[in-house]
Amino acid sequence: MKYYDKLIFELSKSGRTGYSLPESSCPACGEALPAALCRSLPLDLPEVSEPDVVRHYTNLSQMNFGVDTGFYPLGSCTMKYNPKINEEVTAAFGGIHPLQPEATVPGVTEIYREMDRSLAAITGMAHFTFLPCAGAHGELTGLMLVREYHNARGDFARTKVIVPDSAHGTNPASAAVCGLEVVVVKSDARGLIDVEALKPLLGDDVAAIMMTNPNTLGLFEREVREIASLVHACGGLLYYDGANMNPLLGVVRPGDMGFDVMHLNLHKTFSTPHGGGGPGSGPVGVAERLVPFLQRPQVSGFHGNFGVIVRAYAYILMLGRENVRMAGKLATLGANYIKESLKDVYKLPIGSVCKHEFVFDGLVNDGAHDDVPGATTLDVAKRLLDFGFHAPTIYFPLLFHQAIMIEPTETESLETLDAFIDVMRRIAEEAARDPMILHEAPHNTPIGRPDETAAARQPILCYH
Ligand SMILES: *Cc1c(COP(=O)(O)O)cnc(C)c1O
């Protein structure tokens, strides 16, 4: 850290200013504005000079990590390239208002129509709603649609949702929020849904199965066609969690695999920035027989997060049909390249060809000796920060105790992937030689190992 905290925070000194304004031409308070509405005390803002305020924000920005700073191999989160042209295109729509008469914004309705057509073509669904503002929000919307569908047929007994044990945590959470009962189906030794374990769970109380394909281990569920016919035969529907659909873009479509309802994460697969909690967009697509219910759940105001939808639209237009396919193939190639280059030093519980991401289960040699404990996955993740790489997703999925889930964005160069592999090998070598180096990492970041729960639950946002 270049400055100690005192030179970044608590800079205020009474009387300092960083701006000057021309003489106000507004009438004095109490004339145009009733005196009761006027501020009686001055605003309690920090008093700082221009260089101080510029340094404050510049230093803060450098304490952060982002896709513009370095490689970000966060599995199951799909940190995409965020084309800068997206921002220009979106800024062009900055002046419109959701209450404006539709006739004055024909371009906006055209974008929604075009996005509906493009996503339908990419996924094999009939139509999409753009109201949901996140992946989890899309799941909830999709499950509400499933319930509408069953209820409309007078079939009120379907209260169960089957979720694989490898599923993203939002899947069971959304089912529970929707008032449905979660039934877990286990994975087999290959990391895929165990079809034999699924069969006894099926019956006339099943509303749907929620599947991610490729699943959160980065593996393609090969038996998806068989699973689809089993679930349909018992009267249930198939929900597709398409948050991480990038490896399948232009290659296979959920609609053709037999799915009835799905969501996409435009803020993952379609290049719009994410992290920090939003804004996102989780459009929900449905097969033809669910179209009548599509606009029923009013899950957000107005028309969803339009700015995110514009960015995704720009990205789809920029790639075109041919290059959409390339994105998926490159994502798969990069993940397999890293996996094969590191599997002698990190434990690889499932060795088959992966899609866009894969999971290690900790170090082959964690260096444990005498009374020094071995290096853990958390230690590896912290040590990576010292080398300027963001950590992968860790301790997820829950199937492995020391899970390290790696997903390289498809736009990363071979040089970047090689640099990451070099550093991961070096860390493995350090762990074997002296695990204390890892236990004490990170050594050169502004903060080391914060209390993550407190940081999330009791953030200190005020300068006081
Ligand atoms: C990210 C993700 C979600 C949830 O998406 P949010 O936009 O974070 O709500 C759901 N499923 C999978 C597989 C994901 O990777």
Coordinates of C-alpha atoms and ligand atoms in Angstrom, one line a residue:
M1 CA 0.0 0.0 0.0
K2 CA 1.4 3.3 -1.1
Y3 CA -0.2 5.5 1.6
Y4 CA -1.2 4.6 5.0
D5 CA -4.9 5.0 5.8
K6 CA -4.6 8.5 7.1
L7 CA -3.6 9.8 3.7
I8 CA -6.6 8.1 2.0
F9 CA -9.3 8.6 4.6
E10 CA -10.3 11.4 7.1
L11 CA -8.8 14.1 4.9
S12 CA -11.3 16.8 5.8
K13 CA -9.8 20.2 7.1
S14 CA -12.2 23.0 7.7
G15 CA -12.0 25.7 5.1
R16 CA -10.5 23.7 2.3
T17 CA -12.4 23.5 -1.0
G18 CA -11.8 21.7 -4.2
Y19 CA -14.3 23.7 -6.4
S20 CA -15.5 27.2 -7.2
L21 CA -18.9 28.0 -8.5
P22 CA -20.1 31.1 -10.3
E23 CA -22.4 33.5 -8.4
S24 CA -25.8 31.8 -8.0
S25 CA -28.6 33.2 -10.2
C26 CA -31.3 31.5 -8.1
P27 CA -33.6 33.6 -5.9
A28 CA -32.6 33.6 -2.3
C29 CA -34.1 30.9 -0.1
G30 CA -37.5 31.8 1.3
E31 CA -38.5 33.6 -2.0
A32 CA -39.1 31.0 -4.7
L33 CA -38.8 28.1 -2.2
P34 CA -40.9 28.2 1.1
A35 CA -38.6 28.8 4.0
A36 CA -39.7 25.6 5.7
L37 CA -38.2 23.6 2.8
C38 CA -34.8 25.4 3.1
R39 CA -31.8 23.9 4.7
S40 CA -30.9 25.6 7.9
L41 CA -27.5 24.1 8.5
P42 CA -24.8 23.7 5.9
L43 CA -24.3 20.2 4.4
D44 CA -21.9 18.2 6.5
L45 CA -19.5 17.2 3.7
P46 CA -15.7 16.7 3.9
E47 CA -13.8 19.8 3.1
V48 CA -10.9 18.8 0.8
S49 CA -8.8 20.2 -2.0
E50 CA -9.0 19.0 -5.6
P51 CA -5.8 17.0 -5.5
D52 CA -6.8 15.3 -2.2
V53 CA -10.2 14.2 -3.6
V54 CA -8.7 13.0 -6.9
R55 CA -6.0 11.0 -5.0
H56 CA -8.6 9.6 -2.6
Y57 CA -10.7 8.1 -5.4
T58 CA -7.8 7.1 -7.6
N59 CA -6.2 5.3 -4.7
L60 CA -9.4 3.6 -3.8
S61 CA -9.8 2.4 -7.4
Q62 CA -6.4 0.9 -7.3
M63 CA -7.2 -1.1 -4.1
N64 CA -9.8 -3.0 -6.1
F65 CA -9.5 -5.9 -8.5
G66 CA -11.6 -6.1 -11.6
V67 CA -11.6 -7.5 -15.1
D68 CA -9.9 -4.3 -16.2
T69 CA -7.1 -5.0 -13.7
G70 CA -6.2 -8.7 -14.4
F71 CA -7.2 -12.3 -15.0
Y72 CA -10.3 -13.3 -13.1
P73 CA -10.8 -17.0 -13.2
L74 CA -14.0 -17.1 -11.1
G75 CA -15.7 -20.4 -11.8
S76 CA -19.5 -20.4 -12.0
C77 CA -19.5 -16.7 -12.3
T78 CA -18.3 -16.3 -15.9
M79 CA -16.4 -13.0 -15.7
K80 CA -16.7 -11.9 -19.3
Y81 CA -14.8 -9.4 -21.5
N82 CA -16.8 -6.2 -21.1
P83 CA -16.4 -4.4 -24.5
K84 CA -16.0 -0.7 -24.0
I85 CA -18.3 0.0 -27.0
N86 CA -21.1 -1.5 -24.9
E87 CA -20.9 1.5 -22.6
E88 CA -21.0 4.0 -25.5
V89 CA -24.0 2.3 -27.0
T90 CA -25.8 2.2 -23.7
A91 CA -25.0 5.9 -22.9
A92 CA -26.9 6.8 -26.0
F93 CA -30.1 5.7 -24.3
G94 CA -29.4 7.7 -21.1
G95 CA -32.0 10.3 -21.7
I96 CA -35.1 8.2 -21.9
H97 CA -37.7 7.5 -19.2
P98 CA -39.7 4.4 -18.5
L99 CA -42.9 6.5 -18.3
Q100 CA -42.4 8.0 -21.8
P101 CA -45.1 7.2 -24.3
E102 CA -44.1 4.1 -26.3
A103 CA -44.6 5.9 -29.6
T104 CA -41.6 8.1 -28.7
V105 CA -39.2 5.3 -28.2
P106 CA -39.6 2.9 -31.2
G107 CA -35.9 2.0 -31.0
V108 CA -36.3 0.7 -27.5
T109 CA -39.2 -1.6 -28.3
E110 CA -37.3 -2.8 -31.4
I111 CA -34.3 -3.8 -29.1
Y112 CA -36.6 -5.8 -26.9
R113 CA -38.1 -7.5 -30.0
E114 CA -34.7 -8.2 -31.4
M115 CA -33.3 -9.6 -28.2
D116 CA -36.4 -11.8 -27.8
R117 CA -35.7 -13.2 -31.3
S118 CA -32.0 -13.6 -30.8
L119 CA -32.2 -15.3 -27.4
A120 CA -35.0 -17.6 -28.8
A121 CA -32.7 -18.5 -31.7
I122 CA -29.8 -19.2 -29.4
T123 CA -31.7 -21.2 -26.8
G124 CA -34.5 -22.9 -28.8
M125 CA -37.2 -21.3 -26.5
A126 CA -40.3 -19.6 -28.0
H127 CA -40.2 -16.3 -26.2
F128 CA -38.5 -14.4 -23.3
T129 CA -39.5 -12.0 -20.6
F130 CA -37.0 -9.4 -19.6
L131 CA -38.4 -8.4 -16.2
P132 CA -36.1 -10.5 -13.9
C133 CA -33.1 -8.5 -12.7
A134 CA -30.7 -11.4 -11.8
G135 CA -30.2 -15.1 -12.3
A136 CA -31.8 -16.0 -9.0
H137 CA -34.7 -13.6 -9.8
G138 CA -35.1 -15.5 -13.1
E139 CA -35.2 -18.8 -11.3
L140 CA -38.0 -17.5 -9.1
T141 CA -39.9 -16.2 -12.1
G142 CA -39.4 -19.4 -14.0
L143 CA -40.7 -21.5 -11.1
M144 CA -43.7 -19.2 -10.7
L145 CA -44.4 -19.9 -14.4
V146 CA -44.2 -23.6 -13.8
R147 CA -46.7 -23.3 -11.0
E148 CA -49.1 -21.2 -13.2
Y149 CA -48.8 -23.9 -15.9
H150 CA -49.7 -26.7 -13.5
N151 CA -52.5 -24.7 -11.8
A152 CA -54.0 -23.8 -15.1
R153 CA -54.5 -27.5 -15.8
G154 CA -56.1 -28.0 -12.4
D155 CA -53.0 -30.0 -11.2
F156 CA -52.5 -28.6 -7.7
A157 CA -50.6 -31.5 -6.2
R158 CA -47.2 -30.7 -7.8
T159 CA -45.2 -29.2 -4.9
K160 CA -41.8 -30.8 -5.3
V161 CA -38.7 -29.5 -7.2
I162 CA -35.8 -31.9 -7.8
V163 CA -32.4 -30.3 -7.6
P164 CA -29.0 -32.1 -8.1
D165 CA -26.5 -31.9 -5.3
S166 CA -24.1 -30.1 -7.6
A167 CA -26.6 -27.2 -8.1
H168 CA -25.8 -23.6 -7.6
G169 CA -27.2 -22.5 -4.2
T170 CA -29.7 -20.2 -5.7
N171 CA -31.6 -23.2 -7.2
P172 CA -32.9 -24.7 -3.9
A173 CA -33.3 -21.2 -2.5
S174 CA -35.5 -20.0 -5.3
A175 CA -37.6 -23.2 -5.1
A176 CA -38.1 -22.6 -1.3
V177 CA -38.9 -18.9 -1.8
C178 CA -41.5 -20.0 -4.4
G179 CA -43.1 -22.2 -1.7
L180 CA -42.0 -25.5 -3.3
E181 CA -40.3 -28.4 -1.5
V182 CA -36.7 -29.2 -2.5
V183 CA -35.8 -32.8 -3.2
V184 CA -32.1 -33.5 -3.8
V185 CA -30.9 -36.0 -6.4
K186 CA -27.3 -37.1 -6.0
S187 CA -24.5 -37.1 -8.5
D188 CA -22.6 -40.3 -9.5
A189 CA -18.9 -40.9 -9.6
R190 CA -18.7 -39.1 -13.0
G191 CA -20.1 -35.9 -11.5
L192 CA -23.3 -36.3 -13.4
I193 CA -26.9 -36.7 -12.3
D194 CA -27.4 -40.4 -11.2
V195 CA -30.4 -41.4 -13.4
E196 CA -31.1 -44.5 -11.3
A197 CA -31.3 -42.3 -8.2
L198 CA -33.6 -39.9 -10.0
K199 CA -36.2 -42.5 -11.0
P200 CA -37.7 -43.2 -7.6
L201 CA -38.1 -39.5 -6.9
L202 CA -40.4 -39.0 -9.9
G203 CA -44.2 -39.0 -9.5
D204 CA -47.4 -36.9 -9.8
D205 CA -46.1 -34.5 -7.0
V206 CA -43.1 -33.3 -9.1
A207 CA -43.5 -29.8 -10.4
A208 CA -40.1 -29.6 -12.1
I209 CA -36.5 -30.6 -12.1
M210 CA -33.9 -27.8 -12.2
M211 CA -30.7 -28.6 -14.1
T212 CA -27.6 -26.7 -15.0
N213 CA -25.9 -28.0 -18.2
P214 CA -23.0 -28.0 -18.3
N215 CA -23.4 -28.5 -14.5
T216 CA -21.4 -26.6 -11.9
L217 CA -18.6 -29.1 -12.2
G218 CA -18.3 -27.9 -15.9
L219 CA -19.5 -31.3 -17.1
F220 CA -22.1 -31.9 -19.8
E221 CA -25.1 -33.9 -18.5
R222 CA -25.0 -36.6 -21.2
E223 CA -28.2 -38.3 -20.2
V224 CA -30.2 -35.1 -20.4
R225 CA -32.5 -36.5 -23.2
E226 CA -33.3 -39.5 -21.1
I227 CA -33.9 -37.3 -18.0
A228 CA -36.2 -35.1 -20.0
S229 CA -38.4 -38.0 -21.1
L230 CA -38.5 -39.5 -17.6
V231 CA -39.6 -36.1 -16.1
H232 CA -42.1 -35.3 -18.8
A233 CA -43.5 -38.8 -18.5
C234 CA -44.4 -38.1 -14.9
G235 CA -46.0 -34.8 -15.8
G236 CA -43.2 -32.6 -14.5
L237 CA -41.4 -29.7 -16.4
L238 CA -37.7 -29.2 -17.0
Y239 CA -36.1 -25.9 -15.8
Y240 CA -32.7 -25.0 -17.3
D241 CA -30.3 -22.8 -15.2
G242 CA -28.6 -21.0 -18.1
A243 CA -26.5 -18.7 -16.0
N244 CA -23.3 -20.2 -17.5
M245 CA -24.5 -21.0 -21.0
N246 CA -21.4 -19.6 -22.7
P247 CA -19.7 -23.0 -23.6
L248 CA -22.9 -24.1 -25.4
L249 CA -23.6 -20.9 -27.4
G250 CA -24.2 -21.8 -31.0
V251 CA -23.5 -25.5 -30.3
V252 CA -26.5 -27.0 -28.5
R253 CA -29.8 -25.5 -27.4
P254 CA -31.7 -26.1 -24.2
G255 CA -34.9 -26.2 -26.1
D256 CA -33.6 -29.1 -28.2
M257 CA -32.4 -30.9 -25.0
G258 CA -36.1 -31.0 -23.8
F259 CA -36.2 -28.0 -21.4
D260 CA -39.4 -26.1 -20.9
V261 CA -38.3 -23.0 -19.0
M262 CA -35.0 -21.3 -18.5
H263 CA -33.1 -18.2 -17.5
L264 CA -30.0 -16.6 -18.9
N265 CA -27.6 -14.3 -17.1
L266 CA -27.0 -11.4 -19.5
H267 CA -24.5 -10.2 -16.9
K268 CA -22.5 -13.4 -17.3
T269 CA -22.9 -15.0 -20.7
F270 CA -23.6 -11.9 -22.6
S271 CA -20.7 -9.6 -21.6
T272 CA -22.3 -7.0 -19.4
P273 CA -20.3 -6.3 -16.3
H274 CA -21.2 -7.9 -13.0
G275 CA -20.0 -8.2 -9.5
G276 CA -20.8 -6.1 -6.5
G277 CA -24.4 -7.0 -6.6
G278 CA -25.7 -5.6 -9.9
P279 CA -27.4 -4.3 -11.9
G280 CA -28.1 -7.6 -13.7
S281 CA -30.6 -9.2 -16.0
G282 CA -31.9 -12.7 -15.9
P283 CA -34.4 -13.0 -18.8
V284 CA -36.6 -16.1 -18.7
G285 CA -37.5 -18.1 -21.8
V286 CA -40.3 -20.6 -22.2
A287 CA -41.3 -23.3 -24.6
E288 CA -44.5 -22.7 -26.7
R289 CA -46.9 -24.3 -24.3
L290 CA -45.9 -21.9 -21.5
V291 CA -46.1 -18.7 -23.6
P292 CA -49.6 -17.8 -22.4
F293 CA -48.3 -17.4 -18.9
L294 CA -45.1 -15.6 -19.7
Q295 CA -46.1 -12.0 -18.8
R296 CA -48.0 -13.1 -15.6
P297 CA -45.4 -12.8 -12.9
Q298 CA -44.8 -9.1 -12.4
V299 CA -41.4 -9.5 -10.7
S300 CA -40.1 -6.0 -11.3
G301 CA -41.2 -2.5 -12.2
F302 CA -41.3 -1.2 -15.8
H303 CA -39.2 -3.3 -18.2
G304 CA -36.3 -4.8 -16.3
N305 CA -32.7 -3.5 -16.4
F306 CA -32.8 -2.0 -19.9
G307 CA -29.1 -0.9 -19.8
V308 CA -27.9 -4.4 -19.3
I309 CA -30.2 -5.6 -22.1
V310 CA -28.7 -3.0 -24.5
R311 CA -25.1 -4.2 -23.7
A312 CA -26.1 -7.8 -24.3
Y313 CA -27.7 -6.8 -27.6
A314 CA -24.6 -4.9 -28.7
Y315 CA -22.5 -8.0 -27.9
I316 CA -24.7 -10.4 -29.8
L317 CA -24.6 -8.1 -32.9
M318 CA -20.9 -7.6 -32.6
L319 CA -20.2 -11.4 -32.6
G320 CA -22.8 -12.5 -35.1
R321 CA -23.9 -16.2 -35.6
E322 CA -20.4 -17.5 -36.4
N323 CA -18.4 -15.9 -33.6
V324 CA -21.1 -16.7 -31.0
R325 CA -20.1 -20.3 -31.6
M326 CA -16.3 -19.5 -31.3
A327 CA -16.9 -17.9 -27.9
G328 CA -18.2 -21.2 -26.5
K329 CA -15.4 -23.3 -28.1
L330 CA -12.6 -21.0 -26.8
A331 CA -14.1 -21.1 -23.3
T332 CA -13.9 -24.9 -23.4
L333 CA -10.4 -25.0 -24.9
G334 CA -9.0 -22.6 -22.3
A335 CA -10.5 -24.5 -19.3
N336 CA -9.1 -27.9 -20.6
Y337 CA -5.7 -26.3 -21.2
I338 CA -5.4 -25.1 -17.6
K339 CA -6.8 -28.4 -16.2
E340 CA -4.3 -30.6 -18.1
S341 CA -1.4 -28.2 -17.3
L342 CA -1.9 -28.4 -13.6
K343 CA -3.4 -31.8 -12.8
D344 CA 0.0 -33.2 -11.6
V345 CA 0.2 -30.7 -8.8
Y346 CA -3.5 -30.1 -7.9
K347 CA -5.9 -33.0 -7.2
L348 CA -8.3 -33.5 -10.1
P349 CA -11.3 -35.6 -8.8
I350 CA -13.0 -35.8 -12.2
G351 CA -10.7 -36.1 -15.1
S352 CA -13.0 -36.1 -18.1
V353 CA -13.1 -33.3 -20.7
C354 CA -14.7 -30.3 -19.1
K355 CA -16.7 -27.4 -20.7
H356 CA -15.9 -23.9 -19.6
E357 CA -14.8 -24.6 -16.0
F358 CA -13.5 -27.5 -13.9
V359 CA -12.8 -28.2 -10.2
F360 CA -9.6 -29.2 -8.4
D361 CA -9.8 -30.6 -4.9
G362 CA -6.8 -28.9 -3.3
L363 CA -3.0 -29.6 -3.6
V364 CA -1.4 -32.9 -4.3
N365 CA 1.3 -32.0 -1.8
D366 CA 0.1 -29.5 0.8
G367 CA 3.5 -29.5 2.6
A368 CA 2.1 -30.6 6.0
H369 CA 5.0 -31.6 8.3
D370 CA 5.8 -31.9 12.0
D371 CA 3.3 -29.4 13.6
V372 CA 3.0 -27.2 10.5
P373 CA -0.5 -27.8 8.9
G374 CA -0.7 -28.2 5.2
A375 CA -1.6 -25.4 2.8
T376 CA -5.4 -25.2 2.1
T377 CA -7.4 -24.0 -0.8
L378 CA -8.0 -20.7 1.0
D379 CA -4.2 -20.3 1.3
V380 CA -3.7 -21.0 -2.5
A381 CA -6.4 -18.4 -3.3
K382 CA -4.8 -15.8 -1.0
R383 CA -1.3 -16.4 -2.4
L384 CA -2.6 -15.9 -6.0
L385 CA -3.5 -12.3 -5.1
D386 CA 0.2 -11.6 -4.4
F387 CA 0.8 -12.3 -8.1
G388 CA -1.9 -10.0 -9.4
F389 CA -4.5 -12.7 -10.2
H390 CA -7.9 -12.8 -8.8
A391 CA -8.7 -16.1 -6.9
P392 CA -10.9 -18.7 -8.5
T393 CA -14.1 -19.7 -6.8
I394 CA -13.3 -21.7 -3.7
Y395 CA -15.1 -24.2 -1.5
F396 CA -17.8 -24.5 -4.2
P397 CA -19.3 -26.8 -5.4
L398 CA -19.8 -28.5 -2.0
L399 CA -19.0 -32.0 -3.4
F400 CA -15.3 -31.6 -2.6
H401 CA -13.8 -30.3 0.6
Q402 CA -11.0 -28.3 -0.9
A403 CA -12.8 -27.3 -4.1
I404 CA -11.0 -24.8 -6.4
M405 CA -13.2 -23.9 -9.3
I406 CA -11.5 -22.4 -12.3
E407 CA -13.1 -20.7 -15.3
P408 CA -10.9 -18.8 -17.7
T409 CA -12.7 -16.2 -19.8
E410 CA -12.6 -17.1 -23.5
T411 CA -11.1 -13.8 -24.5
E412 CA -7.9 -14.4 -22.4
S413 CA -4.7 -14.7 -24.5
L414 CA -2.5 -17.8 -24.4
E415 CA 0.2 -15.7 -22.7
T416 CA -2.2 -14.9 -19.8
L417 CA -3.2 -18.5 -19.4
D418 CA 0.4 -19.6 -19.4
A419 CA 1.3 -16.9 -16.8
F420 CA -1.6 -18.2 -14.6
I421 CA -0.4 -21.8 -15.0
D422 CA 3.2 -20.7 -14.1
V423 CA 2.0 -19.0 -10.9
M424 CA -0.2 -21.9 -9.9
R425 CA 2.7 -24.3 -10.3
R426 CA 5.0 -21.9 -8.3
I427 CA 2.4 -21.8 -5.5
A428 CA 2.2 -25.6 -5.4
E429 CA 6.0 -25.8 -5.2
E430 CA 6.0 -23.2 -2.4
A431 CA 3.4 -25.2 -0.5
A432 CA 5.4 -28.4 -0.7
R433 CA 8.6 -26.6 0.4
D434 CA 7.3 -24.1 3.1
P435 CA 3.5 -23.9 3.6
M436 CA 4.0 -20.9 6.0
I437 CA 4.5 -18.7 2.8
L438 CA 0.9 -19.6 1.9
H439 CA -0.5 -19.5 5.4
E440 CA 0.7 -15.9 5.7
A441 CA -0.5 -14.8 2.3
P442 CA -1.4 -12.3 0.9
H443 CA 1.9 -10.4 1.5
N444 CA 1.4 -7.4 -0.7
T445 CA -2.3 -6.4 -1.0
P446 CA -3.8 -3.4 0.8
I447 CA -5.7 -5.8 3.1
G448 CA -5.0 -9.5 3.8
R449 CA -7.7 -11.7 5.4
P450 CA -10.7 -9.5 6.4
D451 CA -13.6 -10.9 8.3
E452 CA -15.7 -11.5 5.2
T453 CA -19.0 -11.9 7.1
A454 CA -18.6 -8.6 8.9
A455 CA -17.4 -6.9 5.7
A456 CA -20.6 -8.0 4.0
R457 CA -23.1 -7.6 7.0
Q458 CA -21.6 -4.5 8.7
P459 CA -19.9 -2.5 5.9
I460 CA -18.5 0.9 6.9
L461 CA -19.7 3.1 4.2
C462 CA -19.6 6.5 5.9
Y463 CA -16.5 8.7 6.0
H464 CA -17.1 9.5 9.7
Ligands
LIG1 C1 -24.5 -17.0 -11.0 C2 -25.4 -18.1 -11.0 C3 -26.7 -18.1 -10.6 C4 -27.3 -16.8 -10.0 O1 -27.3 -15.7 -10.7 P1 -27.3 -14.2 -10.0 O2 -27.4 -13.2 -11.1 O3 -26.1 -14.1 -9.2 O4 -28.6 -14.2 -9.1 C5 -27.5 -19.2 -10.7 N1 -27.0 -20.3 -11.2 C6 -25.7 -20.4 -11.6 C7 -25.2 -21.7 -12.2 C8 -24.9 -19.3 -11.5 O5 -23.6 -19.5 -11.9

